[in-house]
Coordinates of C-alpha atoms and ligand atoms in Angstrom, one line a residue:
X1 CA 0.8 31.3 2.0
X2 CA 1.5 30.3 -1.6
X3 CA 0.3 26.8 -2.7
X4 CA 4.0 25.7 -2.6
X5 CA 4.3 26.9 1.0
X6 CA 1.0 25.1 1.9
X7 CA 2.3 21.9 0.3
X8 CA 5.6 22.1 2.2
X9 CA 3.7 22.7 5.4
X10 CA 1.5 19.7 4.9
X11 CA 4.6 17.5 4.1
X12 CA 6.3 18.8 7.3
X13 CA 3.3 18.1 9.4
X14 CA 3.0 14.5 8.0
X15 CA 6.8 14.0 8.7
X16 CA 6.5 15.4 12.2
X17 CA 3.6 13.1 12.9
X18 CA 5.7 10.1 11.8
X19 CA 3.3 9.3 8.9
X20 CA 5.6 10.3 6.0
X21 CA 8.8 8.3 5.5
X22 CA 11.8 10.4 4.4
X23 CA 12.0 8.7 1.0
X24 CA 8.5 9.9 0.1
X25 CA 8.9 13.5 1.3
X26 CA 10.3 14.8 -2.0
X27 CA 7.2 13.5 -3.8
X28 CA 4.9 15.1 -1.3
X29 CA 6.8 18.3 -1.6
X30 CA 6.7 18.3 -5.4
X31 CA 3.3 16.9 -6.5
X32 CA 0.7 19.6 -6.5
X33 CA -2.3 18.0 -4.8
X34 CA -4.5 20.9 -5.8
X35 CA -3.9 20.2 -9.5
X36 CA -5.7 16.9 -9.1
X37 CA -8.9 18.3 -7.6
X38 CA -12.0 19.4 -9.5
X39 CA -13.4 22.9 -9.0
X40 CA -16.1 21.7 -6.7
X41 CA -15.0 19.5 -3.7
X42 CA -16.6 18.4 -0.5
X43 CA -15.0 17.8 2.8
X44 CA -15.9 17.6 6.5
X45 CA -14.5 20.6 8.3
X46 CA -16.8 20.6 11.2
X47 CA -19.1 23.6 11.1
X48 CA -18.3 24.8 7.6
X49 CA -20.4 24.0 4.6
X50 CA -18.8 20.7 3.2
X51 CA -19.1 22.0 -0.4
X52 CA -16.4 24.3 -1.6
X53 CA -16.2 25.9 -5.1
X54 CA -12.8 27.1 -6.3
X55 CA -14.4 30.0 -8.2
X56 CA -16.4 31.2 -5.2
X57 CA -13.9 30.5 -2.4
X58 CA -10.5 30.3 -3.9
X59 CA -8.5 30.7 -0.7
X60 CA -10.5 28.1 1.2
X61 CA -10.4 25.7 -1.7
X62 CA -6.6 25.9 -1.8
X63 CA -6.4 25.6 2.0
X64 CA -8.5 22.4 1.8
X65 CA -6.3 21.0 -1.0
X66 CA -3.4 21.1 1.5
X67 CA -5.3 20.1 4.6
X68 CA -4.9 16.7 6.0
X69 CA -8.5 15.8 5.0
X70 CA -10.1 13.4 2.6
X71 CA -11.8 15.3 -0.2
X72 CA -14.9 13.9 -1.9
X73 CA -14.7 14.5 -5.7
X74 CA -17.7 12.5 -7.0
X75 CA -21.1 11.4 -5.7
X76 CA -23.3 8.4 -6.7
X77 CA -21.0 7.3 -9.6
X78 CA -21.4 10.7 -11.2
X79 CA -25.2 10.7 -11.3
X80 CA -25.9 14.4 -11.4
X81 CA -29.3 14.3 -9.8
X82 CA -28.5 16.5 -6.8
X83 CA -29.2 13.8 -4.2
X84 CA -25.5 13.2 -3.2
X85 CA -26.2 10.1 -1.1
X86 CA -23.0 8.1 -1.5
X87 CA -19.5 9.5 -2.0
X88 CA -17.9 7.4 -4.8
X89 CA -14.6 9.0 -5.6
X90 CA -12.2 11.1 -3.5
X91 CA -8.6 12.2 -2.8
X92 CA -7.7 10.2 0.2
X93 CA -6.6 11.8 3.4
X94 CA -2.9 12.7 3.1
X95 CA -2.0 10.9 6.3
X96 CA -3.5 7.7 5.0
X97 CA -1.8 8.0 1.6
X98 CA 1.6 8.5 3.3
X99 CA 1.1 5.6 5.7
X100 CA 0.0 3.3 3.0
X101 CA 3.0 4.3 0.9
X102 CA 5.1 3.5 4.0
X103 CA 3.4 0.1 4.2
X104 CA 4.1 -0.5 0.5
X105 CA 7.8 -0.2 0.9
X106 CA 8.3 0.5 -2.8
X107 CA 11.7 1.3 -4.1
X108 CA 13.1 2.7 -7.4
X109 CA 13.2 -0.2 -9.9
X110 CA 9.9 -1.6 -8.6
X111 CA 6.9 -1.9 -10.9
X112 CA 3.7 -0.9 -9.2
X113 CA 0.0 -1.3 -9.9
X114 CA -2.4 1.0 -8.2
X115 CA -6.1 0.1 -8.0
X116 CA -8.5 3.1 -7.8
X117 CA -6.9 6.0 -9.7
X118 CA -9.4 8.5 -8.3
X119 CA -8.0 11.9 -8.8
X120 CA -4.6 10.6 -9.9
X121 CA -2.8 12.2 -7.0
X122 CA -1.4 9.0 -5.6
X123 CA -0.4 7.7 -9.0
X124 CA 1.5 11.0 -9.4
X125 CA 3.3 10.4 -6.1
X126 CA 4.3 6.9 -7.2
X127 CA 5.4 8.2 -10.7
X128 CA 7.5 10.9 -9.0
X129 CA 9.5 8.5 -6.9
X130 CA 9.5 5.4 -9.2
X131 CA 9.3 6.8 -12.7
X132 CA 6.1 7.0 -14.6
X133 CA 7.1 4.0 -16.8
X134 CA 7.0 1.8 -13.7
X135 CA 3.4 2.8 -12.6
X136 CA 0.1 1.6 -13.9
X137 CA -3.2 2.6 -12.3
X138 CA -6.7 1.2 -12.9
X139 CA -10.0 3.1 -12.3
X140 CA -13.5 1.7 -13.0
X141 CA -15.2 5.0 -13.7
X142 CA -14.6 6.3 -17.2
X143 CA -15.1 9.9 -16.3
X144 CA -13.0 9.8 -13.2
X145 CA -10.3 7.9 -15.2
X146 CA -10.3 10.5 -18.0
X147 CA -10.1 13.4 -15.6
X148 CA -7.2 11.8 -13.7
X149 CA -5.3 11.1 -17.0
X150 CA -5.7 14.8 -17.9
X151 CA -4.6 16.0 -14.5
X152 CA -1.6 13.7 -14.5
X153 CA -0.5 14.9 -17.9
X154 CA -1.0 18.5 -16.8
X155 CA 1.2 18.0 -13.8
X156 CA 3.9 16.4 -15.9
X157 CA 3.3 12.7 -15.1
X158 CA 2.5 10.0 -17.6
X159 CA 1.9 6.7 -15.8
X160 CA -0.3 4.1 -17.6
X161 CA -3.9 5.0 -16.8
X162 CA -6.3 2.1 -17.4
X163 CA -10.1 2.2 -17.2
X164 CA -11.4 -1.1 -16.0
X165 CA -12.3 -3.3 -13.0
X166 CA -9.3 -3.2 -10.7
X167 CA -10.3 -6.4 -9.0
X168 CA -9.0 -8.1 -12.2
X169 CA -5.7 -6.4 -11.8
X170 CA -4.0 -5.4 -15.0
X171 CA -2.2 -8.4 -16.5
X172 CA -0.6 -6.5 -19.4
X173 CA 2.3 -5.3 -17.2
X174 CA 2.5 -8.1 -14.7
X175 CA 4.3 -9.3 -12.7
X176 CA 4.3 -6.3 -10.3
X177 CA 6.6 -5.8 -7.4
X178 CA 3.9 -4.0 -5.5
X179 CA 0.1 -3.7 -5.8
X180 CA -1.5 -0.8 -3.8
X181 CA -5.3 -0.6 -3.7
X182 CA -7.0 2.6 -2.6
X183 CA -10.4 1.1 -2.7
X184 CA -11.5 -1.5 -0.2
X185 CA -12.6 -5.1 -0.8
X186 CA -13.9 -8.0 1.2
X187 CA -11.2 -10.4 0.0
X188 CA -8.0 -10.1 -1.9
X189 CA -8.7 -11.0 -5.6
X190 CA -6.9 -14.0 -7.0
X191 CA -5.8 -11.9 -10.0
X192 CA -3.7 -9.7 -7.7
X193 CA -2.0 -12.8 -6.2
X194 CA -1.3 -14.1 -9.7
X195 CA 0.0 -10.7 -10.9
X196 CA 2.5 -10.1 -8.1
X197 CA 6.0 -11.6 -8.2
X198 CA 7.1 -14.0 -5.4
X199 CA 8.3 -11.8 -2.6
X200 CA 6.2 -8.9 -3.8
X201 CA 3.8 -7.0 -1.6
X202 CA 0.1 -6.1 -1.8
X203 CA -1.3 -3.3 0.4
X204 CA -5.0 -2.9 0.4
X205 CA -7.9 -1.8 2.6
X206 CA -10.2 -4.7 3.6
X207 CA -13.7 -3.9 4.6
X208 CA -15.6 -6.9 5.9
X209 CA -19.4 -6.8 6.1
X210 CA -19.7 -6.5 9.8
X211 CA -17.5 -3.4 10.0
X212 CA -14.1 -2.2 11.2
X213 CA -12.1 -1.9 8.0
X214 CA -8.3 -2.2 8.1
X215 CA -5.3 -2.0 5.8
X216 CA -3.6 -5.4 5.1
X217 CA 0.0 -5.8 4.0
X218 CA 0.6 -9.2 2.3
X219 CA 3.8 -10.7 1.0
X220 CA 3.2 -13.0 -1.9
X221 CA 4.8 -16.5 -1.9
X222 CA 5.7 -18.4 -5.0
X223 CA 2.7 -20.7 -4.8
X224 CA -0.3 -18.5 -5.4
X225 CA -0.8 -17.4 -1.8
X226 CA 0.0 -14.3 0.2
X227 CA 0.2 -13.6 4.0
X228 CA 0.7 -10.7 6.3
X229 CA -0.7 -8.5 9.0
X230 CA -3.2 -5.7 9.2
X231 CA -1.3 -2.5 9.8
X232 CA -3.9 0.1 10.7
X233 CA -7.6 0.8 10.6
X234 CA -9.1 2.4 7.5
X235 CA -12.4 3.7 6.1
X236 CA -12.0 3.4 2.3
X237 CA -14.8 3.4 -0.3
X238 CA -15.8 -0.1 -1.2
X239 CA -15.1 -1.6 -4.6
X240 CA -18.0 -0.7 -6.9
X241 CA -18.9 -4.3 -7.6
X242 CA -18.9 -5.2 -3.9
X243 CA -21.1 -2.6 -2.4
X244 CA -23.7 -4.3 -0.3
X245 CA -26.8 -2.5 1.1
X246 CA -28.2 -5.7 2.7
X247 CA -31.5 -7.4 1.8
X248 CA -34.9 -6.0 2.5
X249 CA -36.0 -6.8 6.1
X250 CA -39.3 -8.3 4.7
X251 CA -37.2 -11.0 3.0
X252 CA -36.2 -12.2 6.5
X253 CA -39.3 -11.3 8.4
X254 CA -42.4 -11.3 6.1
X255 CA -44.9 -10.4 8.9
X256 CA -44.6 -8.2 11.9
X257 CA -41.8 -8.4 14.5
X258 CA -41.3 -10.6 16.5
X259 CA -42.6 -13.2 14.0
X260 CA -41.7 -16.7 15.0
X261 CA -38.6 -15.6 16.9
X262 CA -37.5 -17.0 20.2
X263 CA -36.9 -14.7 23.1
X264 CA -33.9 -14.8 25.3
X265 CA -31.8 -12.3 27.3
X266 CA -28.1 -11.2 27.2
X267 CA -25.9 -9.3 29.6
X268 CA -23.8 -8.0 26.7
X269 CA -24.9 -4.7 25.4
X270 CA -24.2 -4.6 21.7
X271 CA -24.1 -0.8 21.6
X272 CA -21.6 -0.5 24.4
X273 CA -19.5 -3.5 23.5
X274 CA -19.5 -3.3 19.7
X275 CA -21.2 -0.1 18.5
X276 CA -18.2 2.3 18.7
X277 CA -15.4 -0.2 19.0
X278 CA -13.8 -0.8 15.6
X279 CA -11.4 -3.6 16.7
X280 CA -14.4 -5.4 18.3
X281 CA -16.4 -5.0 15.1
X282 CA -13.4 -6.2 13.1
X283 CA -13.0 -9.3 15.3
X284 CA -16.7 -10.1 14.9
X285 CA -16.4 -9.5 11.1
X286 CA -13.5 -11.9 10.8
X287 CA -15.3 -14.5 12.8
X288 CA -18.6 -14.1 11.0
X289 CA -17.9 -13.0 7.4
X290 CA -21.5 -13.5 6.2
X291 CA -23.2 -11.6 9.0
X292 CA -24.1 -7.9 9.0
X293 CA -26.0 -5.5 11.3
X294 CA -28.2 -2.5 11.2
X295 CA -29.2 -0.2 14.1
X296 CA -32.5 1.5 14.6
X297 CA -32.8 4.2 17.2
X298 CA -36.0 4.0 19.3
X299 CA -37.5 6.2 22.0
X300 CA -35.2 8.4 24.0
X301 CA -31.8 6.9 23.5
X302 CA -32.1 3.2 22.9
X303 CA -31.1 1.1 19.9
X304 CA -32.4 -2.0 18.3
X305 CA -29.6 -4.0 16.8
X306 CA -30.7 -6.1 13.8
X307 CA -28.5 -9.0 12.7
X308 CA -28.8 -10.7 9.3
X309 CA -27.0 -13.4 7.4
X310 CA -26.3 -12.9 3.7
X311 CA -27.9 -16.2 2.8
X312 CA -31.2 -14.7 4.1
X313 CA -31.9 -17.6 6.5
X314 CA -31.8 -16.0 9.9
X315 CA -32.2 -12.7 11.7
X316 CA -32.0 -11.5 15.3
X317 CA -32.7 -8.3 17.3
X318 CA -31.2 -7.1 20.5
X319 CA -32.6 -4.1 22.3
X320 CA -29.8 -1.9 23.8
X321 CA -31.3 0.3 26.5
X322 CA -28.9 2.5 28.4
X323 CA -28.9 1.8 32.2
X324 CA -30.3 -1.8 31.8
X325 CA -28.3 -4.8 33.0
X326 CA -29.8 -7.3 30.6
X327 CA -31.1 -6.9 27.1
X328 CA -33.9 -8.6 25.2
X329 CA -32.9 -10.9 22.3
X330 CA -35.1 -12.3 19.6
X331 CA -33.6 -14.9 17.2
X332 CA -35.2 -16.6 14.2
X333 CA -34.0 -19.1 11.6
X334 CA -31.6 -22.0 11.7
X335 CA -28.8 -19.7 13.0
X336 CA -28.9 -18.0 16.3
X337 CA -27.1 -14.9 15.1
X338 CA -26.9 -13.0 18.3
X339 CA -25.4 -16.1 20.1
X340 CA -22.8 -16.2 17.3
X341 CA -22.0 -12.5 17.6
X342 CA -21.8 -12.7 21.4
X343 CA -19.4 -15.8 21.1
X344 CA -17.3 -13.8 18.6
X345 CA -17.1 -10.9 21.0
X346 CA -16.3 -13.1 24.0
X347 CA -13.5 -14.8 22.0
X348 CA -12.0 -11.3 21.2
X349 CA -12.4 -10.3 24.8
X350 CA -10.6 -13.5 26.0
X351 CA -7.7 -12.8 23.7
X352 CA -7.1 -9.4 25.5
X353 CA -9.1 -7.3 23.0
X354 CA -6.5 -7.3 20.3
X355 CA -6.2 -4.3 18.0
X356 CA -5.9 -4.4 14.2
X357 CA -2.2 -5.0 14.1
X358 CA -2.4 -8.4 16.0
X359 CA -4.6 -9.7 13.2
X360 CA -3.3 -11.1 9.9
X361 CA -4.6 -12.7 6.7
X362 CA -3.5 -15.5 4.5
X363 CA -5.1 -15.3 1.0
X364 CA -4.9 -18.2 -1.4
X365 CA -6.7 -20.0 -4.1
X366 CA -8.7 -22.0 -1.6
X367 CA -9.9 -18.9 0.2
X368 CA -8.9 -16.6 2.9
X369 CA -7.9 -17.3 6.5
X370 CA -7.8 -14.6 9.1
X371 CA -5.4 -15.2 12.1
X372 CA -4.4 -13.7 15.4
X373 CA -0.6 -13.2 16.0
X374 CA 0.5 -15.9 13.6
X375 CA -0.9 -18.0 10.7
X376 CA -0.9 -21.0 13.1
X377 CA -3.6 -19.4 15.2
X378 CA -6.6 -18.9 12.9
X379 CA -9.5 -16.8 14.0
X380 CA -12.3 -19.2 14.8
X381 CA -15.0 -19.0 12.0
X382 CA -18.6 -19.5 12.7
X383 CA -21.6 -19.9 10.5
Ligands
SAM401 C1 -10.6 6.6 -2.5 S1 -10.7 6.7 -4.3 C2 -9.0 6.6 -4.8 C3 -8.1 7.7 -4.4 C4 -7.0 7.9 -5.4 N1 -6.0 6.9 -5.3 C5 -6.4 9.3 -5.4 O1 -5.2 9.4 -5.2 O2 -7.1 10.2 -5.6 C6 -11.4 5.2 -4.8 C7 -11.5 5.0 -6.3 O3 -11.7 3.6 -6.5 C8 -12.5 3.6 -7.7 N2 -13.1 2.2 -7.8 C9 -14.2 1.6 -7.3 N3 -14.3 0.4 -7.7 C10 -13.3 0.1 -8.5 C11 -12.9 -1.0 -9.3 N4 -13.6 -2.1 -9.3 N5 -11.8 -0.9 -10.0 C12 -11.0 0.2 -10.1 N6 -11.4 1.3 -9.4 C13 -12.5 1.3 -8.6 C14 -13.6 4.6 -7.4 O4 -14.3 5.0 -8.6 C15 -12.7 5.7 -6.8 O5 -12.3 6.6 -7.8

């Protein structure tokens, strides 16, 4: 198949899956995704080597460009030391791009700000449908930004490409009808609220510390706030300035475990109840915005769950051992972090285990409130 045929096949597959709205199909059929990718890319194709070089494997490279896969284009902010520990720029999965554009509900005549230019592919899609003069895109990484600008020009699109911190928005062309972020944040920045016109829409991935990221679609009111529902789960890269690895365990527990902790027991297995359940993690995250966890495997197939607060006052461990009916808990500090997580999980369970789309967010100058089903029903916050 020629690249054009592969592009058309991808667009058809996205349409058939219900991900690509008809009004965005011409852009997907026209914008050459491969023209935005560097010669060396990385993607998870199961058994295949994730790295693919265009010069060595031209056919595979082109097939990957038009596969419904996220493609990593930069590691470790461009540090070329061979370690490749954290992916830091990518072309997002086409399904996700299409569904976020569907959430964005942009129309010709709308002025749009994209945060996270990355390869420039999404900016090209926006420029194709809305006109390049209506599109601005902000990228924090100078090399990534320069590459995207060149790729955009090469493909015949000239949106405004800005190198800077997208969490500050881009006031020069405000107000925007739409802001679309393709990098995730913990909270919606005040600058985006201020730079979106009343009635305008912000679509962004939100990735709370505890896990279970999701896309939120907010409508901005005329008074500096915005409100709306989460639409779907997501796993986007985190805003460069908000990456959080956690604090060293020694800062919480200077000596050997179990330190001064108190022992108790729980019947809730964190691994089974929360470990692989994204909505459960998300509910805990909304309830406990300042708590995070780490898991350590031990022995055959058990896990120790470590819980920490960002203020570095408290920690807890829970041992998840398959086949057991109760699990040992250790808690230390002014907060009983496992009790808080268990209460958050039980609240979520009592609500009928809601998925992402029953949750919503109101973002304003005074902070953010997550809610269930309606803004009148805030998610109970702990901590
Ligand atoms: C998933 S990629 C974006 C994909 C892109 N929209 C595309 O079509 O290829 C996320 C991008 O966000 C960028 N980024 C991270 N922090 C940022 C920030 N504070 N401001 C702007 N961009 C940021 C990263 O460098 C990365 O290029």
